[in-house]
Tab-separated table of C-alpha atoms and ligand atoms in Angstrom:
chain	number	residue	atom	x	y	z
A	1	MET	CA	-166.040	7.162	-5.105
A	2	SER	CA	-168.063	10.292	-4.503
A	3	SER	CA	-165.932	13.270	-5.472
A	4	ALA	CA	-167.831	15.427	-2.975
A	5	SER	CA	-165.445	14.342	-0.225
A	6	LEU	CA	-162.254	13.819	-2.260
A	7	GLU	CA	-159.585	16.405	-1.522
A	8	ILE	CA	-157.282	17.507	-4.341
A	9	GLY	CA	-153.738	16.332	-3.623
A	10	SER	CA	-154.910	13.254	-1.739
A	11	SER	CA	-153.051	10.068	-2.611
A	12	LEU	CA	-154.790	7.345	-4.621
A	13	ASP	CA	-154.386	5.040	-1.621
A	14	ALA	CA	-156.177	7.536	0.649
A	15	CYS	CA	-158.978	7.989	-1.897
A	16	LEU	CA	-159.384	4.219	-2.255
A	17	ALA	CA	-159.490	3.836	1.543
A	18	GLN	CA	-162.202	6.495	1.664
A	19	ALA	CA	-164.212	4.687	-1.043
A	20	VAL	CA	-163.952	1.361	0.828
A	21	ALA	CA	-164.951	3.025	4.116
A	22	ALA	CA	-168.070	4.295	2.364
A	23	ASP	CA	-168.776	1.007	0.562
A	24	GLY	CA	-167.143	-2.116	1.934
A	25	THR	CA	-168.000	-4.120	-1.201
A	26	LEU	CA	-165.225	-2.195	-2.995
A	27	ALA	CA	-162.464	-3.666	-0.796
A	28	ASP	CA	-161.252	-6.259	-3.327
A	29	VAL	CA	-161.630	-3.838	-6.260
A	30	ALA	CA	-159.491	-1.302	-4.372
A	31	LYS	CA	-156.734	-3.915	-3.934
A	32	VAL	CA	-156.720	-4.596	-7.696
A	33	ILE	CA	-156.532	-0.877	-8.482
A	34	ALA	CA	-153.659	-0.427	-6.021
A	35	ALA	CA	-151.847	-3.312	-7.732
A	36	CYS	CA	-152.376	-1.683	-11.147
A	37	ALA	CA	-151.106	1.647	-9.801
A	38	ALA	CA	-147.924	0.048	-8.472
A	39	ALA	CA	-147.283	-1.659	-11.825
A	40	ALA	CA	-148.014	1.611	-13.646
A	41	ILE	CA	-145.348	3.459	-11.624
A	42	ALA	CA	-142.779	0.768	-12.469
A	43	VAL	CA	-143.672	0.824	-16.173
A	44	SER	CA	-143.650	4.643	-16.176
A	45	GLU	CA	-140.104	4.640	-14.835
A	46	VAL	CA	-138.930	2.308	-17.607
A	47	ILE	CA	-140.684	4.386	-20.289
A	48	GLY	CA	-139.304	7.584	-18.780
A	49	ARG	CA	-135.752	6.355	-19.396
A	50	GLY	CA	-136.448	6.128	-23.135
A	51	ALA	CA	-133.526	4.770	-25.129
A	52	LEU	CA	-131.458	4.568	-21.943
A	53	ALA	CA	-133.658	1.585	-20.990
A	54	GLY	CA	-132.636	-0.212	-24.179
A	55	ASP	CA	-134.594	-0.752	-27.384
A	56	LEU	CA	-138.172	-0.699	-26.012
A	57	ALA	CA	-139.481	-1.159	-29.571
A	58	ALA	CA	-137.468	-4.325	-30.227
A	59	GLN	CA	-139.775	-6.724	-32.057
A	60	GLY	CA	-140.630	-10.186	-30.812
A	61	GLU	CA	-143.458	-12.658	-31.514
A	62	GLN	CA	-146.909	-11.964	-32.938
A	63	ASN	CA	-149.781	-11.608	-30.466
A	64	SER	CA	-153.207	-13.179	-30.897
A	65	ASP	CA	-154.427	-10.170	-32.871
A	66	GLY	CA	-151.607	-10.564	-35.368
A	67	ASP	CA	-149.689	-7.556	-34.079
A	68	VAL	CA	-145.927	-7.932	-33.635
A	69	GLN	CA	-145.176	-7.640	-29.915
A	70	LYS	CA	-142.573	-5.081	-28.930
A	71	PHE	CA	-140.264	-5.396	-25.919
A	72	LEU	CA	-142.353	-2.875	-23.958
A	73	ASP	CA	-145.638	-4.683	-24.770
A	74	VAL	CA	-144.224	-7.809	-23.161
A	75	LEU	CA	-142.605	-5.975	-20.245
A	76	ALA	CA	-145.874	-4.192	-19.401
A	77	HIS	CA	-147.832	-7.437	-19.757
A	78	GLU	CA	-145.445	-9.181	-17.330
A	79	ARG	CA	-145.396	-6.308	-14.788
A	80	PHE	CA	-149.177	-5.985	-14.677
A	81	THR	CA	-150.001	-9.679	-14.596
A	82	GLU	CA	-147.385	-10.177	-11.864
A	83	ALA	CA	-148.972	-7.347	-9.836
A	84	LEU	CA	-152.458	-8.828	-10.395
A	85	ARG	CA	-151.218	-12.222	-9.163
A	86	GLY	CA	-150.794	-10.540	-5.758
A	87	ALA	CA	-154.356	-9.188	-5.767
A	88	PRO	CA	-157.787	-10.951	-5.478
A	89	VAL	CA	-157.833	-11.750	-9.224
A	90	ALA	CA	-158.869	-15.156	-10.567
A	91	GLU	CA	-158.533	-14.476	-14.308
A	92	VAL	CA	-156.881	-12.042	-16.696
A	93	ALA	CA	-157.788	-11.433	-20.345
A	94	SER	CA	-154.752	-9.629	-21.778
A	95	GLU	CA	-154.160	-8.370	-25.300
A	96	GLU	CA	-150.766	-10.031	-25.076
A	97	ALA	CA	-152.051	-13.533	-24.193
A	98	GLU	CA	-154.041	-15.812	-26.511
A	99	GLY	CA	-156.424	-17.165	-23.876
A	100	VAL	CA	-157.650	-16.298	-20.394
A	101	MET	CA	-154.840	-16.462	-17.809
A	102	LEU	CA	-155.747	-18.229	-14.545
A	103	LEU	CA	-154.159	-16.520	-11.511
A	104	ASN	CA	-155.772	-17.155	-8.102
A	105	ALA	CA	-158.430	-19.898	-8.135
A	106	GLY	CA	-161.570	-18.840	-6.286
A	107	ALA	CA	-160.696	-15.118	-6.246
A	108	PRO	CA	-163.711	-12.833	-6.799
A	109	LEU	CA	-162.441	-10.620	-9.656
A	110	ALA	CA	-161.475	-10.825	-13.326
A	111	VAL	CA	-159.434	-8.191	-15.189
A	112	ALA	CA	-159.389	-7.357	-18.911
A	113	ILE	CA	-156.204	-5.462	-19.756
A	114	ASP	CA	-154.348	-3.821	-22.633
A	115	PRO	CA	-150.931	-3.682	-20.980
A	116	LEU	CA	-149.435	-1.276	-23.493
A	117	ASP	CA	-151.783	0.791	-25.655
A	118	GLY	CA	-150.420	2.800	-28.578
A	119	SER	CA	-147.561	0.431	-29.389
A	120	SER	CA	-146.796	2.210	-32.656
A	121	ASN	CA	-145.665	5.139	-30.479
A	122	ILE	CA	-143.023	3.054	-28.672
A	123	GLY	CA	-139.489	4.140	-29.514
A	124	VAL	CA	-140.495	7.549	-30.875
A	125	ASN	CA	-141.086	9.166	-27.487
A	126	MET	CA	-144.831	9.598	-27.970
A	127	ALA	CA	-147.582	8.914	-25.394
A	128	VAL	CA	-148.589	5.309	-24.713
A	129	GLY	CA	-150.806	3.796	-22.029
A	130	THR	CA	-152.377	0.881	-20.182
A	131	ILE	CA	-156.141	0.191	-20.090
A	132	PHE	CA	-158.009	-2.103	-17.679
A	133	GLY	CA	-161.541	-3.132	-16.743
A	134	ILE	CA	-162.459	-5.020	-13.529
A	135	ARG	CA	-165.413	-7.434	-13.469
A	136	PRO	CA	-166.816	-10.020	-11.031
A	137	THR	CA	-165.588	-13.559	-11.763
A	138	ALA	CA	-168.341	-15.519	-13.497
A	139	SER	CA	-166.552	-18.325	-15.361
A	140	SER	CA	-167.421	-21.998	-14.938
A	141	PRO	CA	-166.211	-25.259	-16.539
A	142	GLU	CA	-169.236	-25.038	-18.842
A	143	ASN	CA	-168.540	-21.361	-19.653
A	144	PRO	CA	-164.778	-20.691	-19.352
A	145	LEU	CA	-165.155	-17.168	-20.783
A	146	GLY	CA	-168.100	-16.371	-18.493
A	147	SER	CA	-166.231	-13.603	-16.662
A	148	PHE	CA	-165.714	-11.690	-19.899
A	149	THR	CA	-168.783	-12.277	-22.079
A	150	GLY	CA	-171.259	-10.113	-20.210
A	151	PRO	CA	-171.948	-6.489	-21.173
A	152	GLY	CA	-169.603	-3.717	-20.056
A	153	THR	CA	-172.224	-2.575	-17.535
A	154	LEU	CA	-170.937	-5.472	-15.394
A	155	GLN	CA	-167.618	-3.661	-14.903
A	156	LEU	CA	-167.116	-2.683	-11.263
A	157	ALA	CA	-164.310	-0.275	-12.138
A	158	ALA	CA	-162.241	0.822	-15.128
A	159	GLY	CA	-159.156	2.887	-15.685
A	160	PHE	CA	-156.300	3.834	-17.917
A	161	VAL	CA	-152.770	5.087	-17.437
A	162	THR	CA	-151.296	7.663	-19.806
A	163	TYR	CA	-147.490	7.584	-19.940
A	164	GLY	CA	-147.128	11.080	-21.364
A	165	PRO	CA	-145.196	14.184	-20.291
A	166	ALA	CA	-146.832	13.406	-16.958
A	167	THR	CA	-148.059	9.951	-16.015
A	168	SER	CA	-151.748	10.022	-15.124
A	169	PHE	CA	-154.095	7.393	-13.716
A	170	VAL	CA	-157.701	7.884	-14.911
A	171	LEU	CA	-160.197	5.927	-12.820
A	172	THR	CA	-163.861	5.257	-12.169
A	173	LEU	CA	-165.429	3.071	-9.496
A	174	GLY	CA	-168.884	3.821	-10.868
A	175	ASP	CA	-169.362	7.178	-9.180
A	176	GLY	CA	-167.673	9.730	-11.440
A	177	THR	CA	-164.321	9.760	-13.246
A	178	GLN	CA	-161.198	11.032	-11.492
A	179	ILE	CA	-157.649	11.739	-12.689
A	180	TYR	CA	-154.576	11.164	-10.498
A	181	THR	CA	-151.150	12.439	-11.491
A	182	LEU	CA	-147.883	10.653	-10.628
A	183	ASP	CA	-145.787	12.473	-8.044
A	184	ARG	CA	-142.422	11.124	-9.142
A	185	GLU	CA	-140.644	12.144	-5.923
A	186	GLN	CA	-143.202	10.418	-3.692
A	187	ARG	CA	-143.678	7.587	-6.257
A	188	SER	CA	-147.433	7.868	-5.708
A	189	PHE	CA	-150.471	9.044	-7.647
A	190	ARG	CA	-152.211	12.143	-6.297
A	191	LEU	CA	-155.718	13.401	-7.043
A	192	THR	CA	-155.678	16.337	-9.459
A	193	HIS	CA	-159.161	16.121	-11.089
A	194	PRO	CA	-161.850	14.943	-8.570
A	195	ARG	CA	-164.751	14.768	-11.030
A	196	ILE	CA	-164.371	15.099	-14.806
A	197	GLU	CA	-167.339	16.574	-16.675
A	198	VAL	CA	-166.936	16.415	-20.445
A	199	VAL	CA	-168.369	19.428	-22.309
A	200	ALA	CA	-171.547	18.556	-24.226
A	201	ALA	CA	-170.112	19.690	-27.587
A	202	ALA	CA	-166.734	20.777	-28.942
A	203	LYS	CA	-164.998	21.420	-32.258
A	204	GLU	CA	-162.435	18.628	-32.451
A	205	TYR	CA	-162.590	15.169	-34.001
A	206	ALA	CA	-160.041	12.370	-33.940
A	207	ILE	CA	-159.878	9.786	-36.724
A	208	ASN	CA	-157.138	8.191	-38.831
A	209	ALA	CA	-157.956	10.108	-42.021
A	210	SER	CA	-155.593	7.960	-44.116
A	211	ASN	CA	-158.347	5.317	-44.100
A	212	ALA	CA	-161.002	7.639	-45.618
A	213	ARG	CA	-161.400	5.607	-48.825
A	214	HIS	CA	-162.235	2.522	-46.733
A	215	TRP	CA	-164.896	4.081	-44.470
A	216	ASP	CA	-168.591	3.253	-44.526
A	217	THR	CA	-170.948	5.922	-45.864
A	218	PRO	CA	-172.089	7.377	-42.496
A	219	VAL	CA	-168.489	8.075	-41.448
A	220	LYS	CA	-167.608	9.536	-44.863
A	221	ALA	CA	-170.660	11.807	-44.664
A	222	PHE	CA	-169.904	12.938	-41.105
A	223	ILE	CA	-166.231	13.728	-41.806
A	224	GLU	CA	-167.144	15.487	-45.063
A	225	ASP	CA	-169.529	17.692	-43.093
A	226	CYS	CA	-166.836	18.371	-40.493
A	227	LEU	CA	-164.518	19.426	-43.342
A	228	ARG	CA	-167.214	21.787	-44.663
A	229	GLY	CA	-166.988	23.601	-41.306
A	230	ALA	CA	-169.185	26.629	-40.648
A	231	GLU	CA	-170.285	26.599	-44.310
A	232	GLY	CA	-171.735	23.118	-43.907
A	233	PRO	CA	-174.674	21.625	-41.972
A	234	LEU	CA	-172.691	21.314	-38.718
A	235	ASP	CA	-172.341	25.101	-38.513
A	236	LYS	CA	-168.898	25.085	-36.947
A	237	ASP	CA	-165.260	24.799	-37.984
A	238	PHE	CA	-163.428	21.737	-36.627
A	239	ASN	CA	-159.874	20.890	-35.637
A	240	MET	CA	-158.456	17.365	-36.054
A	241	ARG	CA	-156.162	15.277	-33.857
A	242	TRP	CA	-154.931	11.664	-34.176
A	243	LEU	CA	-152.377	10.599	-31.558
A	244	GLY	CA	-152.017	6.897	-32.459
A	245	SER	CA	-152.742	6.028	-28.851
A	246	LEU	CA	-156.310	5.502	-27.673
A	247	VAL	CA	-155.526	6.559	-24.114
A	248	ALA	CA	-153.913	9.831	-25.224
A	249	ASP	CA	-156.901	10.707	-27.426
A	250	ALA	CA	-159.282	9.648	-24.633
A	251	GLN	CA	-157.533	11.826	-22.064
A	252	ARG	CA	-157.773	14.838	-24.375
A	253	VAL	CA	-161.487	14.179	-24.925
A	254	LEU	CA	-162.070	13.913	-21.164
A	255	LEU	CA	-160.328	17.236	-20.604
A	256	ARG	CA	-161.528	19.313	-23.577
A	257	GLY	CA	-164.295	17.352	-25.280
A	258	GLY	CA	-164.646	16.384	-28.926
A	259	VAL	CA	-165.314	13.068	-30.628
A	260	PHE	CA	-163.036	10.064	-31.376
A	261	LEU	CA	-163.846	7.579	-34.107
A	262	TYR	CA	-162.287	4.248	-34.938
A	263	PRO	CA	-165.077	2.902	-37.195
A	264	GLY	CA	-165.269	-0.360	-39.076
A	265	ASP	CA	-163.978	-0.088	-42.617
A	266	ASN	CA	-163.607	-2.279	-45.710
A	267	ARG	CA	-159.965	-3.213	-45.199
A	268	LYS	CA	-159.458	-6.962	-44.689
A	269	GLY	CA	-160.021	-7.725	-41.001
A	270	TYR	CA	-161.278	-4.227	-40.178
A	271	ALA	CA	-165.035	-4.718	-40.611
A	272	GLN	CA	-165.298	-4.183	-36.847
A	273	GLY	CA	-162.503	-1.620	-36.732
A	274	ARG	CA	-159.262	-2.143	-34.850
A	275	LEU	CA	-160.084	-1.654	-31.175
A	276	ARG	CA	-160.970	-4.526	-28.869
A	277	LEU	CA	-164.226	-4.512	-26.914
A	278	LEU	CA	-163.050	-6.063	-23.657
A	279	TYR	CA	-159.820	-4.243	-22.855
A	280	GLU	CA	-160.111	-1.036	-24.893
A	281	ALA	CA	-163.689	0.007	-25.748
A	282	ALA	CA	-165.570	-1.162	-22.626
A	283	PRO	CA	-163.228	0.428	-20.023
A	284	ILE	CA	-163.050	3.683	-22.030
A	285	ALA	CA	-166.845	3.644	-22.397
A	286	MET	CA	-167.352	3.340	-18.619
A	287	LEU	CA	-164.930	6.203	-17.956
A	288	MET	CA	-166.624	8.379	-20.596
A	289	GLU	CA	-170.175	7.726	-19.356
A	290	GLN	CA	-169.101	8.391	-15.772
A	291	ALA	CA	-167.785	11.748	-17.017
A	292	GLY	CA	-171.095	12.637	-18.747
A	293	ALA	CA	-169.884	11.660	-22.234
A	294	GLY	CA	-171.055	8.916	-24.613
A	295	ALA	CA	-169.608	5.782	-26.278
A	296	ILE	CA	-171.270	3.839	-29.120
A	297	ASP	CA	-170.354	1.484	-31.958
A	298	GLY	CA	-172.379	3.652	-34.357
A	299	GLU	CA	-175.756	2.269	-33.328
A	300	ARG	CA	-175.382	0.514	-29.945
A	301	ARG	CA	-174.158	1.742	-26.554
A	302	ILE	CA	-170.749	0.119	-26.056
A	303	LEU	CA	-171.561	-0.841	-22.452
A	304	ASP	CA	-174.565	-2.897	-23.595
A	305	ILE	CA	-172.464	-5.119	-25.876
A	306	GLY	CA	-171.309	-8.546	-24.653
A	307	ALA	CA	-168.170	-10.133	-26.122
A	308	THR	CA	-168.090	-13.610	-27.652
A	309	GLY	CA	-164.274	-13.790	-27.653
A	310	ILE	CA	-161.690	-11.987	-25.522
A	311	HIS	CA	-160.031	-10.296	-28.529
A	312	GLU	CA	-163.241	-9.373	-30.325
A	313	ARG	CA	-163.094	-6.009	-32.080
A	314	VAL	CA	-165.792	-3.325	-32.082
A	315	PRO	CA	-166.177	0.016	-33.885
A	316	LEU	CA	-165.674	2.772	-31.283
A	317	ILE	CA	-167.048	6.319	-31.287
A	318	PHE	CA	-166.864	8.252	-28.014
A	319	GLY	CA	-166.752	11.804	-26.659
A	320	SER	CA	-168.956	14.838	-26.064
A	321	MET	CA	-172.573	13.738	-25.783
A	322	ASP	CA	-173.959	16.051	-28.487
A	323	ASP	CA	-171.120	15.202	-30.890
A	324	VAL	CA	-171.615	11.447	-30.403
A	325	ALA	CA	-175.383	11.914	-30.897
A	326	CYS	CA	-174.609	13.786	-34.112
A	327	VAL	CA	-172.510	10.871	-35.428
A	328	ALA	CA	-175.304	8.453	-34.442
A	329	LYS	CA	-177.696	10.419	-36.674
A	330	TYR	CA	-175.435	9.768	-39.654
A	331	TYR	CA	-175.476	6.042	-38.850
A	332	GLY	CA	-179.238	6.264	-38.483
A	333	GLY	CA	-179.400	7.629	-42.022
A	334	ARG	CA	-180.307	11.100	-40.864
A	335	ASN	CA	-177.427	13.525	-40.934
A	336	ALA	CA	-177.339	16.500	-38.596
A	337	ALA	CA	-178.933	18.779	-41.145
A	338	ALA	CA	-181.643	16.265	-42.080
A	339	GLY	CA	-184.278	17.745	-39.817
A	340	ARG	CA	-183.385	21.317	-40.708
A	341	SER	CA	-185.884	23.507	-42.536
A	342	PRO	CA	-184.523	24.937	-45.847
A	343	LEU	CA	-184.162	28.221	-43.966
A	344	PHE	CA	-181.405	26.601	-41.919
A	345	GLY	CA	-179.574	25.329	-44.986
A	346	GLN	CA	-175.930	25.977	-45.748
A	347	ARG	CA	-176.319	29.739	-45.736
A	348	GLY	CA	-179.866	29.842	-44.377
A	349	LEU	CA	-181.654	33.147	-43.830
A	350	MET	CA	-182.149	32.243	-40.215
A	351	ARG	CA	-178.540	31.474	-39.285
A	352	GLY	CA	-177.969	32.371	-35.639
B	1	AHG	P1	-152.458	-1.211	-29.318
B	1	AHG	O1	-151.095	-0.607	-29.406
B	1	AHG	O2	-152.804	-1.663	-27.920
B	1	AHG	O3	-152.675	-2.266	-30.370
B	1	AHG	O4	-153.516	-0.069	-29.597
B	1	AHG	C1	-153.334	0.728	-30.701
B	1	AHG	C2	-154.666	1.282	-31.083
B	1	AHG	C3	-155.027	2.557	-30.343
B	1	AHG	O5	-154.198	2.867	-29.275
B	1	AHG	C4	-154.916	3.623	-31.381
B	1	AHG	O6	-155.962	4.561	-31.257
B	1	AHG	C5	-155.054	2.860	-32.677
B	1	AHG	O7	-154.577	1.558	-32.440
B	1	AHG	C6	-154.240	3.449	-33.769
B	1	AHG	O8	-154.573	2.694	-34.910
B	1	AHG	P2	-153.956	3.088	-36.338
B	1	AHG	O9	-152.488	2.781	-36.223
B	1	AHG	O10	-154.697	2.211	-37.314
B	1	AHG	O11	-154.237	4.546	-36.541
B	2	MN	MN1	-154.565	-0.670	-27.409
B	3	MN	MN1	-151.737	-2.955	-26.648
């Protein structure tokens, strides 16, 4: 929805109504987003009770990705899929379900969802989230995964919820990225950031540094150059963050820039990293691009990649455009300093 007309403080419902008035084809998408928002408020209220809500980290079965499901993973999965059952959604691809879930036969939309992102933060009062991407239904008996195998550019909308000190709803309908903040008294999301514009470059990177010995060469070289700071070829000192929750790191990048990396590495099962294309990388990539940032797998634009399975993993690097372009140079075999004349070396004569 065009932020030109969005008024700060407006409710999400009012903003969605405005978007639909401007473009009637968004009517069904708006209903799905409203359903996600309602589920997010309910989940936020459970999370906000912490240990008073019981042991939210209690362990259950393993999910399809081999992760042990926690009580809150399952609760979020149930709340969101129940809410989506009441919206024009035919299919759901959820992290917490092995295969595609069939909801309303003949409905026009399909939703890929990570009901609870950052599960390792459950039970220790750290930020967690929910991530979703909305696509047109395109499955058929011959191609049962058809709604989910196209590139991320087919997404009609994407969003994530951050259950942090505040609960925020980050959303794009393809015309900019907005942030809504939960008004707990009104039990509704209200517009606080009408159009996010990510700074072109910053001095912060996010990566799980404990995996350094497993990284591929381009990532090792990039992080080494970050660690060399202003004395190295990147000419600036960096700060590091790693929040253990993709949505929390993504929200920080949207608001103050920087670059996030979850690359492939040589641990067993991590050749394509840890994050899933359909319900983590592709929605985040749409939100980042709509905010003037970038999202790649090292070489390819995330939104150009089609999935072959609903839990397929992909290396994910996103953030400030210039910083992502810098990482891409390392993957392309040319590090940031590669094109520099000797005069612009580590302590070049011509340093600015
Ligand atoms: P999920 O809880 O949905 O499996 O997602 C966790 C992801 C992501 O949120 C986070 O950035 C990453 O896993 C953390 O991975 P490590 O624990 O390997 O650092
Ligand atoms: Mn996740
Ligand atoms: Mn999850």
